[in-house]
Structure formats: structure tokens, C-alpha cells
Short mmCIF file of N, CA and C in Angstrom, two decimals:
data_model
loop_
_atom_site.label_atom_id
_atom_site.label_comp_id
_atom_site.label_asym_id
_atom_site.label_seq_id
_atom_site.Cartn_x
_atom_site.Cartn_y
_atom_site.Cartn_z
N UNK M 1 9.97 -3.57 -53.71
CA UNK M 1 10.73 -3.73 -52.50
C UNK M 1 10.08 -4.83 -51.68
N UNK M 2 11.10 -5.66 -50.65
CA UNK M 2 10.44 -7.02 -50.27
C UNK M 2 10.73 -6.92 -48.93
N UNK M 3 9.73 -6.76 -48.02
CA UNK M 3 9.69 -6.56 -46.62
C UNK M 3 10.69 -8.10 -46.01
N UNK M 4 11.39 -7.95 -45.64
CA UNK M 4 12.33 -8.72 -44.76
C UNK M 4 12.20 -8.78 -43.32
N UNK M 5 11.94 -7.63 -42.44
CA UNK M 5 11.62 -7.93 -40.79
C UNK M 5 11.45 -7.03 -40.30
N UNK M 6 10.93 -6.86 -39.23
CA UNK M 6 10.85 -6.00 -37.77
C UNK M 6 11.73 -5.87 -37.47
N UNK M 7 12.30 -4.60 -36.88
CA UNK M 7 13.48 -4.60 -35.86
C UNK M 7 13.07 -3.96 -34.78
N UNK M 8 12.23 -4.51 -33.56
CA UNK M 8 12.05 -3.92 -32.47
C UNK M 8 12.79 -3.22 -31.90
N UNK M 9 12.10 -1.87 -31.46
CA UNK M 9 12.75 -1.01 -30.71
C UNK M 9 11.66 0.07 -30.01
N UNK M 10 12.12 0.63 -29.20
CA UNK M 10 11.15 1.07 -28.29
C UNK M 10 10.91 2.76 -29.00
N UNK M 11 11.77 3.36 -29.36
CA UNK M 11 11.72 4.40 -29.62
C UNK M 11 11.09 4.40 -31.24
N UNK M 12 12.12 3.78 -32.05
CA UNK M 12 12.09 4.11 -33.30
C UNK M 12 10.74 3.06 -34.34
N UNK M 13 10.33 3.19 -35.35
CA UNK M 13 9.99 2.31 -36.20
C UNK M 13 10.51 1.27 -36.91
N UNK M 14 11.63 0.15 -36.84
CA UNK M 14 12.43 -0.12 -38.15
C UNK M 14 11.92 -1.47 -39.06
N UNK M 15 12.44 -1.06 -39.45
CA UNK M 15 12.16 -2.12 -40.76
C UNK M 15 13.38 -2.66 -42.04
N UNK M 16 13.57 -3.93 -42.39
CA UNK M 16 14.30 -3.89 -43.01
C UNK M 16 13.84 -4.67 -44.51
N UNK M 17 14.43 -4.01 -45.17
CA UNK M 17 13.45 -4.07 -46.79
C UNK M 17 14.72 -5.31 -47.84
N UNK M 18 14.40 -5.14 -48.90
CA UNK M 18 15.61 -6.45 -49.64
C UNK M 18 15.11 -5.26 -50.81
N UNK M 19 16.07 -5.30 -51.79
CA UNK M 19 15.16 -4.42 -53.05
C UNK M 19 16.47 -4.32 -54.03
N UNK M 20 16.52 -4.37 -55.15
CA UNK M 20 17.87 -4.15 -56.46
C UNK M 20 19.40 -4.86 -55.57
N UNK M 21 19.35 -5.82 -55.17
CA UNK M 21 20.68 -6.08 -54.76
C UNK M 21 21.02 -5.80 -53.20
N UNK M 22 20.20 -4.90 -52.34
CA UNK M 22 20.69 -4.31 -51.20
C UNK M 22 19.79 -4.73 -49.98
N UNK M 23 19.73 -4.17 -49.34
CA UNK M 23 19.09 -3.99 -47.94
C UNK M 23 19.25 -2.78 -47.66
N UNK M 24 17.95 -2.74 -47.20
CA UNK M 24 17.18 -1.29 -47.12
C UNK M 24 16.63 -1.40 -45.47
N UNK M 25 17.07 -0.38 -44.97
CA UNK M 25 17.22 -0.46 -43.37
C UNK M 25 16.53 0.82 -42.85
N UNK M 26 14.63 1.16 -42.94
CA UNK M 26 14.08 2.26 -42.35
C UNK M 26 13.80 2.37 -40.90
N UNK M 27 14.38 3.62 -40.88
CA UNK M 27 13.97 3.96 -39.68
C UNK M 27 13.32 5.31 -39.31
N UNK M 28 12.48 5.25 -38.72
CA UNK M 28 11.02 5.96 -38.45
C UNK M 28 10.85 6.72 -37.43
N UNK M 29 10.92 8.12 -36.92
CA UNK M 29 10.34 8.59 -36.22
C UNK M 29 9.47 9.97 -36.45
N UNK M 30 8.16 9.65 -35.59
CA UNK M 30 7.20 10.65 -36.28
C UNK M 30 7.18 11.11 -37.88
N UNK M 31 6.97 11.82 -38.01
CA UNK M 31 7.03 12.35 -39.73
C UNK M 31 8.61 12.12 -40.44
N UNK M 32 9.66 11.79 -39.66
CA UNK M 32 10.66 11.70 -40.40
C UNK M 32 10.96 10.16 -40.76
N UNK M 33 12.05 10.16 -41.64
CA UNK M 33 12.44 8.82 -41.61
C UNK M 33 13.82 8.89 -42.22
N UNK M 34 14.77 7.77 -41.85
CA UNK M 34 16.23 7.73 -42.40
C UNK M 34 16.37 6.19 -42.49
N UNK M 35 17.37 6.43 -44.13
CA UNK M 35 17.48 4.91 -44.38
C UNK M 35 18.55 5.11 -45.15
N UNK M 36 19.10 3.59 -45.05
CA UNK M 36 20.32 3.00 -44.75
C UNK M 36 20.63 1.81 -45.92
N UNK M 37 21.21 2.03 -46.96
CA UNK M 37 21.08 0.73 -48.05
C UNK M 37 23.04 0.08 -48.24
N UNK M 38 22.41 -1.20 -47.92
CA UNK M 38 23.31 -1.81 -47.80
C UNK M 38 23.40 -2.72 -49.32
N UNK M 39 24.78 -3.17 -49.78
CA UNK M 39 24.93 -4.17 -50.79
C UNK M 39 24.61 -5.57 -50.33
N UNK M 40 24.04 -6.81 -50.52
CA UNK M 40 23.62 -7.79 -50.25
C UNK M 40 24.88 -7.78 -50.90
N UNK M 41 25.53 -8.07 -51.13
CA UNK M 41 27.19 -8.71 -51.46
C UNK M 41 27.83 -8.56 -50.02
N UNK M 42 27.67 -7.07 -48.99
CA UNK M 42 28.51 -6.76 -48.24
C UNK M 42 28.28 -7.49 -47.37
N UNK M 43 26.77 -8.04 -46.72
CA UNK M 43 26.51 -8.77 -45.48
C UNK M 43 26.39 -10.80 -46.02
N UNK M 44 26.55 -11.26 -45.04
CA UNK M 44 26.47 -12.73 -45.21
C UNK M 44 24.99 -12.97 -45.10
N UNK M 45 24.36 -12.41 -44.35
CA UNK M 45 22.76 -12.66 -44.11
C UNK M 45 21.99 -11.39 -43.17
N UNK M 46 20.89 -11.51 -43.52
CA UNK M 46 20.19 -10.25 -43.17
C UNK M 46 20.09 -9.92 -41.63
N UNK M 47 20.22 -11.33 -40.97
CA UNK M 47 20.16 -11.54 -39.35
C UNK M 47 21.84 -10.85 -38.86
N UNK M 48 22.42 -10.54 -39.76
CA UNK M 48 23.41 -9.28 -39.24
C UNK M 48 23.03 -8.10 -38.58
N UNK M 49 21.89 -7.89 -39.47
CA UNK M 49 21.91 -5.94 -39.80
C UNK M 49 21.32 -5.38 -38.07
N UNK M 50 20.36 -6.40 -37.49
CA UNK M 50 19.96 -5.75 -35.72
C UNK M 50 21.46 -5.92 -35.35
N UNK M 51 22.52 -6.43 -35.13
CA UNK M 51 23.63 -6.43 -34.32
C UNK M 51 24.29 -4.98 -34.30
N UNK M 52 23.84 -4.83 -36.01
CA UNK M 52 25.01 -3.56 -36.27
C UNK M 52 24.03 -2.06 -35.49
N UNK M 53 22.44 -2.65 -35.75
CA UNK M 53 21.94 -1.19 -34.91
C UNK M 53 22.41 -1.01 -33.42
N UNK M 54 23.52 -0.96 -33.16
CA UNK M 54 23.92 -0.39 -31.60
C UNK M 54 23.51 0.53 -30.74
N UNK M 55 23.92 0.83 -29.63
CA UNK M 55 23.40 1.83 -28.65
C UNK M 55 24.08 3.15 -29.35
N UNK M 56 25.29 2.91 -29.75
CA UNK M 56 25.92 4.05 -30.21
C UNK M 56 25.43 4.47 -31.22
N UNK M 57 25.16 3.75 -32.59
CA UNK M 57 24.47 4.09 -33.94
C UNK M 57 23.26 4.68 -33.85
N UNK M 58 22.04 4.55 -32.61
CA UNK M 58 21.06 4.19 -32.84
C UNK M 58 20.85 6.08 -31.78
N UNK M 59 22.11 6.05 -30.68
CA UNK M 59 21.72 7.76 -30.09
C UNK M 59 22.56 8.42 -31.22
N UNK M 60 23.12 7.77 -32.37
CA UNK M 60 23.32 9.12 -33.28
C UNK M 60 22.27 9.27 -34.64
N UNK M 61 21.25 8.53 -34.83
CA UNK M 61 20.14 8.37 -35.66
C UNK M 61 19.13 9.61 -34.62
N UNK M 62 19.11 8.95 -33.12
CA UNK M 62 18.24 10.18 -32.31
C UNK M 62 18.48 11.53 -33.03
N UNK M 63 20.11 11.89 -32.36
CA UNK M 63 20.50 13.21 -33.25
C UNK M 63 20.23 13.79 -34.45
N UNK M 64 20.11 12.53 -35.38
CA UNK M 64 20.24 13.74 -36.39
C UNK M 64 18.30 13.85 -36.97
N UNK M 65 17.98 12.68 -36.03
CA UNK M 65 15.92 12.97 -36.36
C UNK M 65 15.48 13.86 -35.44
N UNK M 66 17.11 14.88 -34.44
CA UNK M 66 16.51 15.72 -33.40
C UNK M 66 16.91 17.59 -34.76
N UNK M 67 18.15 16.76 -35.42
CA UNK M 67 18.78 17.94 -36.17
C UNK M 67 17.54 18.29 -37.06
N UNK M 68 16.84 17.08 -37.69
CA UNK M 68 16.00 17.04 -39.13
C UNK M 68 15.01 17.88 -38.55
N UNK M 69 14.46 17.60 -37.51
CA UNK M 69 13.07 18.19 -36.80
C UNK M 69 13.33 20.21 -36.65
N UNK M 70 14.74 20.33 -36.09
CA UNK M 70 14.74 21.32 -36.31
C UNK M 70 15.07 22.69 -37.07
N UNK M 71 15.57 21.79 -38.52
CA UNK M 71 15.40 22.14 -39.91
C UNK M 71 14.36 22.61 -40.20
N UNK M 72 13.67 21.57 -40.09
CA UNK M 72 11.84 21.43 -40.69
C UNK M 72 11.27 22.69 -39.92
N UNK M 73 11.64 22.85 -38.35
CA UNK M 73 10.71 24.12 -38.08
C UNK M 73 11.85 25.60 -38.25
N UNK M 74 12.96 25.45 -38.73
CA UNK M 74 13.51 26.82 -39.07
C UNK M 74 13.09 26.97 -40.18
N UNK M 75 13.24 26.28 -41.35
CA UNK M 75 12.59 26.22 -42.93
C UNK M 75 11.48 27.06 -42.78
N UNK M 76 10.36 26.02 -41.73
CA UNK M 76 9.10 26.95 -41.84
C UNK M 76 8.73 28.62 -41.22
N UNK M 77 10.01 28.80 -40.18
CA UNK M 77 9.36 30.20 -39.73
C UNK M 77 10.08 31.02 -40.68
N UNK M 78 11.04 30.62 -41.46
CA UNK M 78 11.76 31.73 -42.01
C UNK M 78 10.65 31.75 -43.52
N UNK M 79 10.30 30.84 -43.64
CA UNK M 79 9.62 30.94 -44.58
C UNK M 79 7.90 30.96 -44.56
N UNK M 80 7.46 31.29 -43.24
CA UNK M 80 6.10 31.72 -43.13
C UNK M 80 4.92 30.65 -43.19
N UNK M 81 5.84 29.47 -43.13
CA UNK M 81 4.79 28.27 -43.28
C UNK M 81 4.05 28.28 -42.28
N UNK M 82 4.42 28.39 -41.07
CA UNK M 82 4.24 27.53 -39.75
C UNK M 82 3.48 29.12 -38.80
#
């Protein structure tokens, strides 16, 4: 996989990767992470992909690294991990 750029942001980690044809779009918070693979056929150039992270895309990534978090601690009490 071939590191392509930073995508500053205050909250999240991102990063955008190049790898088998696509773009690979991580995003990072605390122990979780969600990613996003795109076809390098679909975009014209990689200096697309920050436009498409929006305000809107980016409070529904919050959501679901708020949903993942609280998976992770129901998993564990039902199952005695934690």
C-alpha cells in the first residue's frame, strides 16, 4: 500500500493510501478505524477525495465510531471481558 496524503482534521486521523487499483481513505479515531476504498477509475485525481470528506459525511463517520465504541463495550460486559 502507497501512502498518498494527510487529510487534516481536527478530530479524526486521515489518511489516504493508493493500493490494487483504488484509494484507500483511513480514518482514525482512538482504537477504531473506518475505511473507505475507492476505484482509481472512479476519481480523476486523488486531490478530489478531501472535497468529498464533508461536514455531513464526516458527523456521520462521528456516529457510527460513536455506534462502534458502543458495541465494543456491550460485547465486553455481556461477555465478561471488561
Amino acid at each position: 500500500m502507497r501512502f498518498v496524503q494527510d487529510i487534516p482534521h481536527a478530530q479524526f486521523r486521515i489518511g489516504l493510501y493508493a493500493w490494487n487499483g483504488k484509494y484507500i481513505v483511513k480514518i482514525e479515531a482512538g482504537p477504531y478505524e473506518q475505511t473507505y476504498k475507492v476505484s482509481e477509475m472512479d476519481l480523476i485525481n486523488p486531490e478530489a477525495v478531501p472535497t468529498m470528506l464533508d461536514e455531513a459525511f464526516l458527523m456521520q463517520v462521528a456516529r457510527r465510531f460513536q455506534e462502534m465504541d458502543t458495541d465494543w463495550q456491550a460485547t465486553g460486559e455481556r461477555n465478561d471481558a471488561f
